[in-house]
Amino acid sequence: MARLGIRCFLPPLILLLHLFLAAAAVNGDGSGGGGGGLRFRREGGTFKVLQVADMHYADGRSTPCEDVLPAQQRGCSDLNTTAFLYRVLRAENPDLVVFTGDNIFGADSTDTAGSMDAAIAPAIAMKLPWAAILGNHDQEGTLSREGVMRHLVGLKNTLSRLNPEGVEIDGYGNYNLEVGGVEGTLLANKSVLNLYFLDSGDYSTVWWIPGYGWIKASQQAWFRQTSANLQKKYTSEQPAQKEPAPSLAYFHIPLPEFSSFTASNFTGVKQEGISSPSINSGFFTTMVEAGDVKAAFIGHDHVNDFCGKLTGIQLCYAGGFGYHAYGKAGWSRRARVVSVQLEKTESGEWQGVKSIKTWKRLDDQNLTTIDSEVLWNRGSNGKTPTYAQPQLIRELPNDREAKEES
């Protein structure tokens, strides 16, 4: 409110300029898509994404850590989250940083906008492109869910979008980004990698359905249309490609299909139950039918960090990043890295995507890398899918519910 009051006394021309810049930031390119200049690196032919899940940032130094060892407790605060983000950004030097919701813990924040600014600050300070979506806690402070997303799209270096223009769609923060090929190559002006971002909601708004929100029919319709348009463009416009470009999807709340794995068919750990919606809205089937999504990445359940393959799509947790979020004492906070590699001809020309790999970075003394694996290789293309057998998963005993309704 104080900032709004100050702006009322600005000279008319400056006030108009502020309003113009704010509108431009909210609307972006007007389509809910585009890449903001994202492209693969000439040296190495790679594109790297750092996923940061569940920072739960609040008021900085005065906000204590949760679930750390007794020796770590004294002086531990949100600033530990900030320090970890700086460390991993410097170590990985990603081409894009993706914040996948519960970026702040709104209920413990005295100023939602200020908390979000502080949470995202390292990416902005290092002048890195970044994108964000919302979780189920971001809007629990001084801004509405729409207000939080509008604030995010107005920050520096962001590629986040409020929603696609002219589309009736549920939620806030549904958009896609396109990643161009290496500059100067035949695929420089084609999107050789597509990224989808969706708002998985917070809690059910249907009174007789308990639990968390879900990806709605309107969002799935937008995804289907966007995917179909991108695939058609990639395979028909010159230079036409034989197969669609691969895609990655990012959202916060796990789909029910994340419950389909056992320790024998995933990489990583599952230390708590899968907190998915109580109904299945069918988004996993929608992704399978679209055919271009090779992996989907989420947060929400902080002490799960596994990847498992189901019907040709890798379903991956990031693991909890933030120190004010619940966790497990002695189990390091972590971030997930995805590295996408282009194919190279014998003549040295970079082409389309060859493989998608992932690993995790731990906030320990050595910033340890663990669980490196290949998520997808061109040629397999999901044609020989691995089917995991569905199983019933009961919520593991812990004190999570006493701390929060995550």
mmCIF file of C-alpha atoms in Angstrom:
data_model
loop_
_atom_site.group_PDB
_atom_site.id
_atom_site.type_symbol
_atom_site.label_atom_id
_atom_site.label_comp_id
_atom_site.label_asym_id
_atom_site.label_seq_id
_atom_site.Cartn_x
_atom_site.Cartn_y
_atom_site.Cartn_z
ATOM 1 C CA MET A 1 0.000 0.000 0.000
ATOM 2 C CA ALA A 2 2.868 2.410 0.737
ATOM 3 C CA ARG A 3 4.260 2.036 -2.761
ATOM 4 C CA LEU A 4 0.862 2.695 -4.287
ATOM 5 C CA GLY A 5 0.566 5.868 -2.223
ATOM 6 C CA ILE A 6 3.943 7.135 -3.420
ATOM 7 C CA ARG A 7 3.079 6.533 -7.044
ATOM 8 C CA CYS A 8 -0.026 8.700 -6.761
ATOM 9 C CA PHE A 9 2.213 11.744 -6.312
ATOM 10 C CA LEU A 10 4.415 11.056 -9.345
ATOM 11 C CA PRO A 11 4.232 13.546 -12.226
ATOM 12 C CA PRO A 12 1.640 12.416 -14.823
ATOM 13 C CA LEU A 13 4.222 11.479 -17.498
ATOM 14 C CA ILE A 14 6.237 9.325 -15.107
ATOM 15 C CA LEU A 15 3.056 7.740 -13.757
ATOM 16 C CA LEU A 16 1.996 6.809 -17.299
ATOM 17 C CA LEU A 17 5.437 5.293 -17.899
ATOM 18 C CA HIS A 18 5.093 3.176 -14.744
ATOM 19 C CA LEU A 19 1.672 1.967 -15.847
ATOM 20 C CA PHE A 20 2.942 1.162 -19.346
ATOM 21 C CA LEU A 21 5.878 -0.879 -18.033
ATOM 22 C CA ALA A 22 3.648 -2.729 -15.595
ATOM 23 C CA ALA A 23 1.204 -3.651 -18.358
ATOM 24 C CA ALA A 24 4.014 -4.797 -20.621
ATOM 25 C CA ALA A 25 5.427 -6.984 -17.881
ATOM 26 C CA VAL A 26 2.047 -8.608 -17.197
ATOM 27 C CA ASN A 27 1.125 -9.240 -20.810
ATOM 28 C CA GLY A 28 4.568 -10.324 -22.020
ATOM 29 C CA ASP A 29 4.392 -11.153 -25.716
ATOM 30 C CA GLY A 30 0.617 -11.493 -25.619
ATOM 31 C CA SER A 31 0.525 -15.178 -26.423
ATOM 32 C CA GLY A 32 1.446 -16.954 -23.222
ATOM 33 C CA GLY A 33 4.393 -18.429 -25.118
ATOM 34 C CA GLY A 34 7.703 -17.572 -26.735
ATOM 35 C CA GLY A 35 11.174 -18.126 -25.434
ATOM 36 C CA GLY A 36 12.495 -14.730 -24.435
ATOM 37 C CA GLY A 37 15.665 -15.421 -26.436
ATOM 38 C CA LEU A 38 16.349 -18.864 -24.953
ATOM 39 C CA ARG A 39 18.576 -21.019 -27.125
ATOM 40 C CA PHE A 40 21.122 -23.819 -26.970
ATOM 41 C CA ARG A 41 24.781 -23.022 -26.420
ATOM 42 C CA ARG A 42 27.115 -23.183 -29.397
ATOM 43 C CA GLU A 43 29.884 -24.571 -27.222
ATOM 44 C CA GLY A 44 28.720 -28.041 -26.256
ATOM 45 C CA GLY A 45 25.236 -27.838 -27.790
ATOM 46 C CA THR A 46 23.525 -27.954 -24.400
ATOM 47 C CA PHE A 47 20.668 -26.253 -22.575
ATOM 48 C CA LYS A 48 20.597 -26.554 -18.801
ATOM 49 C CA VAL A 49 17.628 -25.998 -16.464
ATOM 50 C CA LEU A 50 17.936 -25.701 -12.685
ATOM 51 C CA GLN A 51 14.725 -26.578 -10.818
ATOM 52 C CA VAL A 52 14.217 -25.017 -7.390
ATOM 53 C CA ALA A 53 11.278 -26.486 -5.484
ATOM 54 C CA ASP A 54 9.663 -25.380 -2.223
ATOM 55 C CA MET A 55 11.880 -22.608 -0.920
ATOM 56 C CA HIS A 56 9.134 -21.617 1.589
ATOM 57 C CA TYR A 57 10.846 -18.238 1.993
ATOM 58 C CA ALA A 58 9.359 -15.850 4.562
ATOM 59 C CA ASP A 59 11.050 -12.943 6.340
ATOM 60 C CA GLY A 60 14.735 -13.656 5.860
ATOM 61 C CA ARG A 61 17.062 -13.622 8.853
ATOM 62 C CA SER A 62 14.198 -13.699 11.367
ATOM 63 C CA THR A 63 12.620 -16.844 9.876
ATOM 64 C CA PRO A 64 14.017 -20.019 11.478
ATOM 65 C CA CYS A 65 14.925 -23.274 9.757
ATOM 66 C CA GLU A 66 12.831 -26.421 10.024
ATOM 67 C CA ASP A 67 14.063 -29.984 10.443
ATOM 68 C CA VAL A 68 17.822 -29.481 10.641
ATOM 69 C CA LEU A 69 20.342 -31.123 12.935
ATOM 70 C CA PRO A 70 20.771 -29.533 16.394
ATOM 71 C CA ALA A 71 24.258 -28.341 15.442
ATOM 72 C CA GLN A 72 22.787 -26.481 12.459
ATOM 73 C CA GLN A 73 19.899 -24.830 14.289
ATOM 74 C CA ARG A 74 21.615 -21.782 15.776
ATOM 75 C CA GLY A 75 21.561 -18.903 13.301
ATOM 76 C CA CYS A 76 19.860 -20.987 10.622
ATOM 77 C CA SER A 77 17.266 -19.007 8.641
ATOM 78 C CA ASP A 78 15.944 -18.153 5.194
ATOM 79 C CA LEU A 79 19.428 -16.810 4.506
ATOM 80 C CA ASN A 80 20.640 -20.415 4.342
ATOM 81 C CA THR A 81 18.222 -20.901 1.446
ATOM 82 C CA THR A 82 19.641 -17.813 -0.244
ATOM 83 C CA ALA A 83 23.211 -19.016 0.265
ATOM 84 C CA PHE A 84 22.377 -22.435 -1.212
ATOM 85 C CA LEU A 85 20.767 -20.826 -4.257
ATOM 86 C CA TYR A 86 23.855 -18.704 -4.909
ATOM 87 C CA ARG A 87 26.119 -21.761 -4.524
ATOM 88 C CA VAL A 88 24.220 -23.948 -6.934
ATOM 89 C CA LEU A 89 23.744 -21.157 -9.494
ATOM 90 C CA ARG A 90 27.485 -20.500 -9.551
ATOM 91 C CA ALA A 91 28.295 -24.205 -9.780
ATOM 92 C CA GLU A 92 25.831 -25.081 -12.549
ATOM 93 C CA ASN A 93 25.555 -21.784 -14.474
ATOM 94 C CA PRO A 94 22.122 -22.769 -15.858
ATOM 95 C CA ASP A 95 20.520 -21.330 -18.979
ATOM 96 C CA LEU A 96 17.183 -21.147 -17.157
ATOM 97 C CA VAL A 97 16.139 -21.298 -13.501
ATOM 98 C CA VAL A 98 12.658 -22.698 -12.811
ATOM 99 C CA PHE A 99 10.961 -22.063 -9.456
ATOM 100 C CA THR A 100 8.235 -24.694 -9.149
ATOM 101 C CA GLY A 101 5.977 -23.277 -6.460
ATOM 102 C CA ASP A 102 5.810 -22.696 -2.712
ATOM 103 C CA ASN A 103 8.529 -20.199 -3.452
ATOM 104 C CA ILE A 104 7.406 -18.451 -0.285
ATOM 105 C CA PHE A 105 5.453 -19.611 2.744
ATOM 106 C CA GLY A 106 2.777 -16.936 2.695
ATOM 107 C CA ALA A 107 1.384 -17.571 6.162
ATOM 108 C CA ASP A 108 4.755 -16.741 7.771
ATOM 109 C CA SER A 109 5.534 -13.781 5.522
ATOM 110 C CA THR A 110 4.731 -10.241 6.654
ATOM 111 C CA ASP A 111 5.042 -8.913 3.077
ATOM 112 C CA THR A 112 4.368 -11.324 0.217
ATOM 113 C CA ALA A 113 5.987 -9.156 -2.459
ATOM 114 C CA GLY A 114 9.073 -8.547 -0.345
ATOM 115 C CA SER A 115 9.444 -12.235 0.470
ATOM 116 C CA MET A 116 9.137 -13.182 -3.188
ATOM 117 C CA ASP A 117 11.707 -10.547 -4.152
ATOM 118 C CA ALA A 118 14.147 -11.943 -1.587
ATOM 119 C CA ALA A 119 13.530 -15.547 -2.639
ATOM 120 C CA ILE A 120 14.173 -14.885 -6.333
ATOM 121 C CA ALA A 121 16.953 -12.314 -5.734
ATOM 122 C CA PRO A 122 19.994 -14.543 -6.470
ATOM 123 C CA ALA A 123 18.745 -15.389 -9.987
ATOM 124 C CA ILE A 124 18.100 -11.704 -10.677
ATOM 125 C CA ALA A 125 21.440 -10.600 -9.209
ATOM 126 C CA MET A 126 23.256 -13.084 -11.442
ATOM 127 C CA LYS A 127 21.267 -11.874 -14.480
ATOM 128 C CA LEU A 128 19.945 -15.355 -15.253
ATOM 129 C CA PRO A 129 16.674 -15.964 -17.126
ATOM 130 C CA TRP A 130 14.106 -17.523 -14.824
ATOM 131 C CA ALA A 131 10.508 -18.712 -14.794
ATOM 132 C CA ALA A 132 8.151 -19.438 -11.932
ATOM 133 C CA ILE A 133 4.864 -21.127 -11.157
ATOM 134 C CA LEU A 134 2.784 -21.171 -7.987
ATOM 135 C CA GLY A 135 2.358 -23.827 -5.328
ATOM 136 C CA ASN A 136 -0.286 -24.094 -2.641
ATOM 137 C CA HIS A 137 1.350 -21.702 -0.136
ATOM 138 C CA ASP A 138 2.458 -18.704 -2.224
ATOM 139 C CA GLN A 139 -0.898 -16.902 -1.925
ATOM 140 C CA GLU A 140 -1.435 -17.349 1.821
ATOM 141 C CA GLY A 141 0.024 -13.957 2.740
ATOM 142 C CA THR A 142 -0.757 -10.375 1.733
ATOM 143 C CA LEU A 143 -1.451 -11.000 -1.982
ATOM 144 C CA SER A 144 -4.044 -13.085 -3.778
ATOM 145 C CA ARG A 145 -2.988 -15.920 -6.072
ATOM 146 C CA GLU A 146 -3.429 -13.659 -9.091
ATOM 147 C CA GLY A 147 -1.605 -10.873 -7.276
ATOM 148 C CA VAL A 148 1.403 -13.093 -6.560
ATOM 149 C CA MET A 149 1.668 -14.151 -10.209
ATOM 150 C CA ARG A 150 1.303 -10.567 -11.424
ATOM 151 C CA HIS A 151 4.133 -9.582 -9.111
ATOM 152 C CA LEU A 152 6.347 -12.365 -10.438
ATOM 153 C CA VAL A 153 5.867 -11.415 -14.090
ATOM 154 C CA GLY A 154 6.918 -7.856 -13.265
ATOM 155 C CA LEU A 155 10.340 -8.769 -11.864
ATOM 156 C CA LYS A 156 13.628 -8.467 -13.756
ATOM 157 C CA ASN A 157 14.875 -11.208 -16.068
ATOM 158 C CA THR A 158 11.656 -13.193 -15.738
ATOM 159 C CA LEU A 159 10.142 -15.221 -18.557
ATOM 160 C CA SER A 160 7.075 -15.994 -16.441
ATOM 161 C CA ARG A 161 3.664 -15.157 -17.877
ATOM 162 C CA LEU A 162 0.319 -14.558 -16.192
ATOM 163 C CA ASN A 163 -1.651 -16.627 -18.720
ATOM 164 C CA PRO A 164 -2.093 -16.907 -22.508
ATOM 165 C CA GLU A 165 -3.882 -13.846 -23.837
ATOM 166 C CA GLY A 166 -7.409 -14.331 -25.128
ATOM 167 C CA VAL A 167 -7.783 -17.810 -23.613
ATOM 168 C CA GLU A 168 -10.319 -18.658 -20.914
ATOM 169 C CA ILE A 169 -8.193 -20.725 -18.581
ATOM 170 C CA ASP A 170 -8.155 -21.726 -14.926
ATOM 171 C CA GLY A 171 -5.381 -20.625 -12.601
ATOM 172 C CA TYR A 172 -2.491 -18.205 -12.998
ATOM 173 C CA GLY A 173 0.869 -18.959 -14.545
ATOM 174 C CA ASN A 174 -0.037 -21.194 -17.502
ATOM 175 C CA TYR A 175 2.425 -20.571 -20.338
ATOM 176 C CA ASN A 176 5.063 -22.151 -22.553
ATOM 177 C CA LEU A 177 8.621 -21.274 -23.522
ATOM 178 C CA GLU A 178 10.443 -22.217 -26.705
ATOM 179 C CA VAL A 179 14.175 -22.909 -26.837
ATOM 180 C CA GLY A 180 15.837 -22.217 -30.176
ATOM 181 C CA GLY A 181 18.668 -24.168 -31.774
ATOM 182 C CA VAL A 182 22.243 -22.942 -31.833
ATOM 183 C CA GLU A 183 22.608 -19.514 -33.409
ATOM 184 C CA GLY A 184 23.844 -19.653 -36.995
ATOM 185 C CA THR A 185 22.628 -23.222 -37.629
ATOM 186 C CA LEU A 186 19.704 -24.447 -39.736
ATOM 187 C CA LEU A 187 17.587 -24.891 -36.589
ATOM 188 C CA ALA A 188 18.448 -21.516 -35.069
ATOM 189 C CA ASN A 189 14.934 -20.191 -35.661
ATOM 190 C CA LYS A 190 13.069 -23.356 -34.688
ATOM 191 C CA SER A 191 12.074 -24.380 -31.187
ATOM 192 C CA VAL A 192 14.018 -27.595 -30.690
ATOM 193 C CA LEU A 193 12.887 -27.876 -27.048
ATOM 194 C CA ASN A 194 9.539 -26.789 -25.597
ATOM 195 C CA LEU A 195 8.795 -26.060 -21.952
ATOM 196 C CA TYR A 196 5.278 -26.074 -20.473
ATOM 197 C CA PHE A 197 4.364 -24.435 -17.171
ATOM 198 C CA LEU A 198 1.002 -25.066 -15.517
ATOM 199 C CA ASP A 199 -0.771 -23.930 -12.374
ATOM 200 C CA SER A 200 -1.740 -27.104 -10.490
ATOM 201 C CA GLY A 201 -3.764 -25.010 -8.026
ATOM 202 C CA ASP A 202 -3.749 -25.006 -4.264
ATOM 203 C CA TYR A 203 -6.793 -26.663 -2.703
ATOM 204 C CA SER A 204 -10.013 -28.048 -4.100
ATOM 205 C CA THR A 205 -12.669 -25.415 -4.742
ATOM 206 C CA VAL A 206 -15.405 -28.064 -5.013
ATOM 207 C CA TRP A 207 -16.880 -28.419 -1.559
ATOM 208 C CA TRP A 208 -17.574 -32.155 -1.749
ATOM 209 C CA ILE A 209 -14.061 -32.982 -3.040
ATOM 210 C CA PRO A 210 -11.399 -32.723 -0.310
ATOM 211 C CA GLY A 211 -7.684 -32.130 -0.667
ATOM 212 C CA TYR A 212 -5.475 -30.405 -3.184
ATOM 213 C CA GLY A 213 -6.218 -28.671 -6.462
ATOM 214 C CA TRP A 214 -5.664 -30.189 -9.898
ATOM 215 C CA ILE A 215 -4.954 -29.236 -13.491
ATOM 216 C CA LYS A 216 -8.356 -28.362 -14.976
ATOM 217 C CA ALA A 217 -9.984 -29.129 -18.316
ATOM 218 C CA SER A 218 -9.392 -25.585 -19.629
ATOM 219 C CA GLN A 219 -5.670 -25.885 -18.929
ATOM 220 C CA GLN A 220 -5.507 -29.259 -20.636
ATOM 221 C CA ALA A 221 -7.308 -27.873 -23.688
ATOM 222 C CA TRP A 222 -4.733 -25.062 -23.908
ATOM 223 C CA PHE A 223 -1.892 -27.588 -23.503
ATOM 224 C CA ARG A 224 -3.278 -29.863 -26.232
ATOM 225 C CA GLN A 225 -3.676 -26.995 -28.681
ATOM 226 C CA THR A 226 -0.260 -25.515 -27.910
ATOM 227 C CA SER A 227 1.425 -28.904 -28.229
ATOM 228 C CA ALA A 228 -0.324 -29.639 -31.537
ATOM 229 C CA ASN A 229 0.643 -26.228 -32.947
ATOM 230 C CA LEU A 230 4.289 -26.598 -31.930
ATOM 231 C CA GLN A 231 4.534 -30.113 -33.333
ATOM 232 C CA LYS A 232 2.954 -29.093 -36.647
ATOM 233 C CA LYS A 233 5.245 -26.095 -36.961
ATOM 234 C CA TYR A 234 8.363 -28.145 -36.221
ATOM 235 C CA THR A 235 7.569 -30.918 -38.692
ATOM 236 C CA SER A 236 6.107 -28.848 -41.539
ATOM 237 C CA GLU A 237 7.891 -25.489 -41.661
ATOM 238 C CA GLN A 238 11.307 -25.455 -43.320
ATOM 239 C CA PRO A 239 13.644 -26.962 -42.471
ATOM 240 C CA ALA A 240 10.981 -29.601 -41.714
ATOM 241 C CA GLN A 241 11.927 -32.239 -39.129
ATOM 242 C CA LYS A 242 10.820 -35.872 -39.123
ATOM 243 C CA GLU A 243 9.818 -36.013 -35.454
ATOM 244 C CA PRO A 244 8.358 -33.402 -33.083
ATOM 245 C CA ALA A 245 10.687 -31.589 -30.722
ATOM 246 C CA PRO A 246 10.744 -33.020 -27.183
ATOM 247 C CA SER A 247 9.133 -31.121 -24.328
ATOM 248 C CA LEU A 248 9.378 -30.818 -20.550
ATOM 249 C CA ALA A 249 6.508 -29.922 -18.202
ATOM 250 C CA TYR A 250 6.719 -28.130 -14.846
ATOM 251 C CA PHE A 251 3.995 -27.839 -12.192
ATOM 252 C CA HIS A 252 3.802 -28.088 -8.399
ATOM 253 C CA ILE A 253 1.394 -30.769 -7.145
ATOM 254 C CA PRO A 254 2.053 -34.405 -8.124
ATOM 255 C CA LEU A 255 -0.366 -36.227 -10.377
ATOM 256 C CA PRO A 256 -1.935 -39.428 -8.983
ATOM 257 C CA GLU A 257 0.306 -41.366 -11.381
ATOM 258 C CA PHE A 258 3.313 -40.503 -9.190
ATOM 259 C CA SER A 259 1.986 -43.255 -6.904
ATOM 260 C CA SER A 260 2.728 -45.875 -9.578
ATOM 261 C CA PHE A 261 6.299 -46.652 -8.551
ATOM 262 C CA THR A 262 8.134 -48.906 -6.141
ATOM 263 C CA ALA A 263 11.780 -48.765 -5.091
ATOM 264 C CA SER A 264 12.576 -51.227 -7.869
ATOM 265 C CA ASN A 265 11.558 -48.905 -10.703
ATOM 266 C CA PHE A 266 12.687 -45.403 -9.805
ATOM 267 C CA THR A 267 15.917 -43.527 -9.118
ATOM 268 C CA GLY A 268 16.064 -41.547 -5.885
ATOM 269 C CA VAL A 269 14.059 -41.866 -2.673
ATOM 270 C CA LYS A 270 10.418 -41.840 -1.572
ATOM 271 C CA GLN A 271 10.253 -40.957 2.121
ATOM 272 C CA GLU A 272 6.656 -39.773 2.345
ATOM 273 C CA GLY A 273 3.324 -40.437 0.683
ATOM 274 C CA ILE A 274 2.345 -38.906 -2.654
ATOM 275 C CA SER A 275 0.219 -35.854 -1.842
ATOM 276 C CA SER A 276 -1.739 -35.707 -5.072
ATOM 277 C CA PRO A 277 -5.328 -34.517 -5.564
ATOM 278 C CA SER A 278 -8.086 -36.880 -4.433
ATOM 279 C CA ILE A 279 -9.377 -37.047 -8.016
ATOM 280 C CA ASN A 280 -7.557 -37.741 -11.269
ATOM 281 C CA SER A 281 -8.279 -34.993 -13.803
ATOM 282 C CA GLY A 282 -6.524 -36.911 -16.598
ATOM 283 C CA PHE A 283 -3.564 -34.653 -17.295
ATOM 284 C CA PHE A 284 -1.123 -37.555 -17.431
ATOM 285 C CA THR A 285 -3.228 -39.176 -20.157
ATOM 286 C CA THR A 286 -3.362 -35.830 -21.940
ATOM 287 C CA MET A 287 0.447 -35.659 -21.950
ATOM 288 C CA VAL A 288 0.751 -39.241 -23.190
ATOM 289 C CA GLU A 289 -1.688 -38.559 -26.026
ATOM 290 C CA ALA A 290 0.113 -35.365 -27.021
ATOM 291 C CA GLY A 291 3.313 -37.358 -27.390
ATOM 292 C CA ASP A 292 5.921 -34.626 -27.014
ATOM 293 C CA VAL A 293 6.414 -34.457 -23.223
ATOM 294 C CA LYS A 294 9.360 -36.627 -22.190
ATOM 295 C CA ALA A 295 9.506 -35.629 -18.514
ATOM 296 C CA ALA A 296 7.409 -33.780 -15.941
ATOM 297 C CA PHE A 297 8.927 -32.104 -12.874
ATOM 298 C CA ILE A 298 7.227 -31.195 -9.602
ATOM 299 C CA GLY A 299 7.814 -30.293 -5.941
ATOM 300 C CA HIS A 300 5.300 -30.319 -3.060
ATOM 301 C CA ASP A 301 6.477 -33.471 -1.220
ATOM 302 C CA HIS A 302 9.811 -32.272 0.118
ATOM 303 C CA VAL A 303 11.502 -35.517 1.103
ATOM 304 C CA ASN A 304 10.722 -37.323 -2.142
ATOM 305 C CA ASP A 305 13.269 -36.819 -4.925
ATOM 306 C CA PHE A 306 12.760 -39.751 -7.289
ATOM 307 C CA CYS A 307 12.294 -40.112 -11.040
ATOM 308 C CA GLY A 308 10.287 -42.979 -12.508
ATOM 309 C CA LYS A 309 9.218 -43.740 -16.063
ATOM 310 C CA LEU A 310 5.574 -44.459 -16.843
ATOM 311 C CA THR A 311 4.179 -44.955 -20.345
ATOM 312 C CA GLY A 312 7.121 -43.169 -21.920
ATOM 313 C CA ILE A 313 7.153 -40.141 -19.589
ATOM 314 C CA GLN A 314 9.597 -39.603 -16.733
ATOM 315 C CA LEU A 315 7.863 -38.313 -13.581
ATOM 316 C CA CYS A 316 10.365 -36.512 -11.349
ATOM 317 C CA TYR A 317 10.409 -34.857 -7.942
ATOM 318 C CA ALA A 318 13.038 -32.223 -7.246
ATOM 319 C CA GLY A 319 13.317 -32.662 -3.480
ATOM 320 C CA GLY A 320 12.912 -29.771 -1.051
ATOM 321 C CA PHE A 321 15.205 -26.762 -1.458
ATOM 322 C CA GLY A 322 14.273 -24.335 1.314
ATOM 323 C CA TYR A 323 15.339 -24.337 4.942
ATOM 324 C CA HIS A 324 12.053 -22.948 6.268
ATOM 325 C CA ALA A 325 10.253 -25.872 4.606
ATOM 326 C CA TYR A 326 9.729 -29.143 6.425
ATOM 327 C CA GLY A 327 12.389 -31.701 5.586
ATOM 328 C CA LYS A 328 14.379 -34.404 7.302
ATOM 329 C CA ALA A 329 17.235 -33.597 9.655
ATOM 330 C CA GLY A 330 20.492 -34.890 8.190
ATOM 331 C CA TRP A 331 19.002 -35.221 4.693
ATOM 332 C CA SER A 332 20.454 -32.385 2.620
ATOM 333 C CA ARG A 333 18.319 -29.789 0.881
ATOM 334 C CA ARG A 334 18.636 -30.229 -2.875
ATOM 335 C CA ALA A 335 17.959 -28.978 -6.393
ATOM 336 C CA ARG A 336 17.366 -30.844 -9.658
ATOM 337 C CA VAL A 337 19.350 -30.104 -12.810
ATOM 338 C CA VAL A 338 18.228 -31.095 -16.312
ATOM 339 C CA SER A 339 20.732 -30.961 -19.164
ATOM 340 C CA VAL A 340 19.462 -31.283 -22.734
ATOM 341 C CA GLN A 341 22.028 -32.250 -25.383
ATOM 342 C CA LEU A 342 21.822 -31.620 -29.134
ATOM 343 C CA GLU A 343 22.887 -34.074 -31.814
ATOM 344 C CA LYS A 344 25.918 -33.181 -33.934
ATOM 345 C CA THR A 345 26.539 -34.203 -37.537
ATOM 346 C CA GLU A 346 29.871 -35.505 -38.809
ATOM 347 C CA SER A 347 30.425 -32.088 -40.365
ATOM 348 C CA GLY A 348 30.001 -30.441 -36.964
ATOM 349 C CA GLU A 349 26.499 -28.987 -37.433
ATOM 350 C CA TRP A 350 24.249 -28.912 -34.369
ATOM 351 C CA GLN A 351 20.827 -30.480 -34.994
ATOM 352 C CA GLY A 352 17.828 -31.434 -32.828
ATOM 353 C CA VAL A 353 17.808 -32.834 -29.316
ATOM 354 C CA LYS A 354 19.710 -36.065 -28.807
ATOM 355 C CA SER A 355 19.258 -36.714 -25.082
ATOM 356 C CA ILE A 356 17.881 -35.400 -21.793
ATOM 357 C CA LYS A 357 19.850 -36.059 -18.612
ATOM 358 C CA THR A 358 19.310 -35.134 -14.980
ATOM 359 C CA TRP A 359 21.089 -35.078 -11.630
ATOM 360 C CA LYS A 360 20.647 -33.485 -8.224
ATOM 361 C CA ARG A 361 22.875 -31.113 -6.247
ATOM 362 C CA LEU A 362 22.981 -31.340 -2.464
ATOM 363 C CA ASP A 363 23.599 -28.450 -0.091
ATOM 364 C CA ASP A 364 26.459 -30.182 1.667
ATOM 365 C CA GLN A 365 30.115 -29.216 2.029
ATOM 366 C CA ASN A 366 30.984 -30.384 -1.498
ATOM 367 C CA LEU A 367 27.730 -29.477 -3.244
ATOM 368 C CA THR A 368 27.601 -33.181 -4.097
ATOM 369 C CA THR A 369 26.099 -34.411 -7.358
ATOM 370 C CA ILE A 370 23.939 -37.541 -7.045
ATOM 371 C CA ASP A 371 21.628 -39.772 -9.096
ATOM 372 C CA SER A 372 22.809 -38.820 -12.583
ATOM 373 C CA GLU A 373 20.653 -40.559 -15.180
ATOM 374 C CA VAL A 374 19.452 -40.329 -18.777
ATOM 375 C CA LEU A 375 15.745 -39.523 -18.915
ATOM 376 C CA TRP A 376 15.334 -39.757 -22.681
ATOM 377 C CA ASN A 377 17.332 -40.584 -25.788
ATOM 378 C CA ARG A 378 16.279 -39.857 -29.354
ATOM 379 C CA GLY A 379 15.569 -43.156 -31.028
ATOM 380 C CA SER A 380 13.799 -44.663 -28.033
ATOM 381 C CA ASN A 381 11.194 -41.859 -28.335
ATOM 382 C CA GLY A 382 8.909 -43.615 -25.903
ATOM 383 C CA LYS A 383 8.220 -46.412 -28.413
ATOM 384 C CA THR A 384 9.090 -49.114 -25.912
ATOM 385 C CA PRO A 385 7.542 -47.656 -22.769
ATOM 386 C CA THR A 386 8.151 -48.938 -19.292
ATOM 387 C CA TYR A 387 4.940 -49.624 -17.426
ATOM 388 C CA ALA A 388 4.992 -49.379 -13.669
ATOM 389 C CA GLN A 389 2.410 -51.344 -11.756
ATOM 390 C CA PRO A 390 0.007 -49.058 -9.842
ATOM 391 C CA GLN A 391 -0.017 -49.539 -6.093
ATOM 392 C CA LEU A 392 -1.869 -48.099 -3.159
ATOM 393 C CA ILE A 393 0.357 -45.836 -1.080
ATOM 394 C CA ARG A 394 -0.503 -44.956 2.470
ATOM 395 C CA GLU A 395 0.745 -41.722 3.993
ATOM 396 C CA LEU A 396 3.883 -42.472 5.965
ATOM 397 C CA PRO A 397 3.870 -41.466 9.633
ATOM 398 C CA ASN A 398 5.429 -38.064 10.169
ATOM 399 C CA ASP A 399 4.597 -34.764 11.798
ATOM 400 C CA ARG A 400 3.951 -32.972 8.532
ATOM 401 C CA GLU A 401 0.269 -32.310 9.140
ATOM 402 C CA ALA A 402 1.058 -30.730 12.495
ATOM 403 C CA LYS A 403 3.363 -28.234 10.773
ATOM 404 C CA GLU A 404 1.326 -27.284 7.745
ATOM 405 C CA GLU A 405 -1.373 -28.334 5.378
ATOM 406 C CA SER A 406 0.926 -28.767 2.462
#
